[in-house]
C-alpha angles and dihedrals in degrees: 000000000000106000146339136216127204120226094177092115092061103028130018096186103039115183110162133051130185141151137207118250099275097036096244091120130048128191128203124191125190138165095231093070098018090217142109111248117206124206131181124220116203087204115042115253092358109125093195089070097050121127128180113246113169146323134229120213115228098169091110089068099032131355093202101059114180112172144359129210134176139210119249098277096035096243091121128052125192122199121195114214126197097196095066100016092238143133110223121202126215132181120223120208089206118037114257092357105123092190088072095052122130124189116245112168146311133239127202123245094181091152084086116050094195108031116188110166138029130201136175132200111247092256093050095235094113131050128191130198126189126191144163096241099069096020089223147103112252117207124205132181121218116209087201115043114253092357105122091189087072094052118130124188113244112170146322134230120209119227094177093116090062103024129010095183101047114182109160135047135184139164136202116252091263096041095238092119129047128192126199128185131185149154101266100061096022087215144099115257119207124208132181121220117206088203116040115252092359104120092190087072095053122128125187115244111174145303136255117209120227098175090118089065107033139349094207109053109181107171142007138190141162138232113263092258095046094241095117135042125205125201127191115210126194096196093069099015091236141133112226122207121210127188115219124208091219140008109309088339098164091132105351133007117252111261104239090203089065093053108097094209093049090048091048091051092053091045091049091053090050095045092046091055090056094042091052088061091049094046091049094052095045099071092045092051089043087056090054091049090050090053090051093049092046101034092133095058117112093216116054095190109114125182085013105200131149112225124210120184131199090218112084094217093052090046092054092047091049092050091048095050097041110052114209090227091064092072092060095064101122100156115154094191115130091220122083114258122234127200095034125110118238126192133204144174139203130194125199138189119189137178129187148161134214112198123231122262134197090276105027138052127236119276126210114198133195126173141176127190143168125202125193124187147171127207142170134212120220128210093264091058092257117142127203131172153149129249132192121199131193118190142174122199125188120192125184117196127208121319092302129086094270112134145155124213112192127190112189138180128182139178120209134190113202142179138184115201124189120231097190128324101312106015120090136178114210118196135171140179124196149167128212143185131195141174124214127202107203126198120185119186119225107186108302092340131064142210127222136209141168125222132186126209134196125195142188119186146163138192134199126194131180117196136172126192124217114196132202117169105306094338120098128188118192118184116191146178123209140186126199119197127181148152125209128188117199116197123234116258142176130220116237116265138051098267096042132109132275119207120203124222112287128207120204125193121201126205116161124167124200138192123179147106148234128233118195140163141185133228126186114224131185095265102025150326126301118204117183120187141183125204129190130184137176112201133180123207104218096164118150116260117270126207134204123207115209132186138167115259090227094045112037092160091078115065126188120200126204108202137184092033091151110054122174109266133185119224139181125208126193127178132188120188149134144219119216114192115187128204090233093065101264118123126186130192132179139160143178118217131188123192112193123193111214093232115010119032152310145253127214120202129189116199121191142168147159129214130200120184102223117236132185115296093006127105131177119187142173119207120202133184135149094276109033149014124223131189120199131189117189131183131174115221123176093335095314125113111224111197129183114192130186126186130194124183112225099195103037116122089221127038111281114185132150138169131200137189117209131188118190141156139186116235 
């Protein structure tokens, strides 16, 4: 025990205890005053900072009040009464301010003749009542969340073997643990539930004695993150505060590998590491496919955009990778040029979902990326180059506040080498680095951590093109190899988790093909294409070791994170090459996992073959994107500028036209 707080001045027979979400308010209910007493805590869940504020009389509805609970935002209050065996609902104009409460209605809980404590699941679709008459936990479902008028009795679970005068009831945030206290054993009994908030699946674990504090325990609850336990005792009219070494660790710590959201977070970090390798190789291989489809073009610059970055490092890298001389290539020759550098870019936006499983929560994925590259063709038709990719991935997990925010950068060397007229071997070697901001929800609170990752990867692809008139078919086989090292990290807080370093191997095999054609239009050439791949993830299994910061002696291991999965990828896109120098490319790609989920990707780009006195540029920084078009006419500089804010809450777009000249 850490501390205690007397409520004797406000209530001499206290029976119910509850807090608001952040622990800055505490509520005591007793049948001596038949009111709800409100206290403020200047430091959340710290009893030493508690001060009495006000009370709200509920005797008009029941003069034997036992317990009060609230919905998530505190705009509804529910008071359990023993006189009439009812739960009475009140609305609060201001959340968790009992002085603003207004009575609404009452609902019977007659399954328990002497109800003492009331609990809800976090989503308000289940209600639980414990009492000393039946010595059991009564479970109700609510068809409308936090509307007790829609409550229907489901089942009961007897606790008579452990406690025949049960008074207090509490659950963990996910409902996989239940705690019951009472007057017979003068202890706290812990149960595990194989299905969260389903009392029919409860199994007794062990008991924790509280006789040193109080012989008449009447209520218990926990801080929102499970790091503290609070017990209300009627013998001394006090609230007792206990510090726990780990989440809800009254008897045993919660096993993080059995928490679906924790498992999903670890899985998402592992999956993201492998997907970063895939998403890095895709634009480079797309570039090689573009070169194949447009091998007769005189200018090999596709999606021709100049990139300017606010960050000095990115600016220097961009200038290094994109030689200024490359923009002056204005050859009109029909034959491909060798010895000249060409540069290119590709942007991508993708969304996806991985469905939940028995052990892991659902994951919703969104990603944006931009890749810029430079390459050169040699006299023997060999092409080699360098690509730089910047990407941002956002992953939301379950219905909680769990999330991953990943910022990644990678550098790739690549080569395509002909093996005859229509056979090519594509190969690439790259390194990558990324930083992950991790948020894991624990009840109504959350923990945060930061994790770094380093990667090395390679890819090999063999393709052969079969031609008939304007139709081309290119079957291919591909192999992705990679190794990722994730740093160890600790969540903030003393009872939070520590994750050891994790190594992730990547082996993905592909077999597929591309079908493309070409049509001459009045103002250019239109080239549609379709691509299809089957790929199998045969990566070795990875494992993650987890421990509590306050209890490093106990280690939990999550194994078989990487299981072999079968996937199908299809892509539909087009290239449109105009006679005026503008080229457009776009594609839609779906990756479908055989069992669990999918990912949709939209790739897009624009190319302008630079000519004398004309410049087209895209400016990117962390806050905004700008597009400029400049043209020199008769000594005047004509500039069109557009500006779009990336982080503004509301749309923020403007466009300007400038005319200037030097005299």
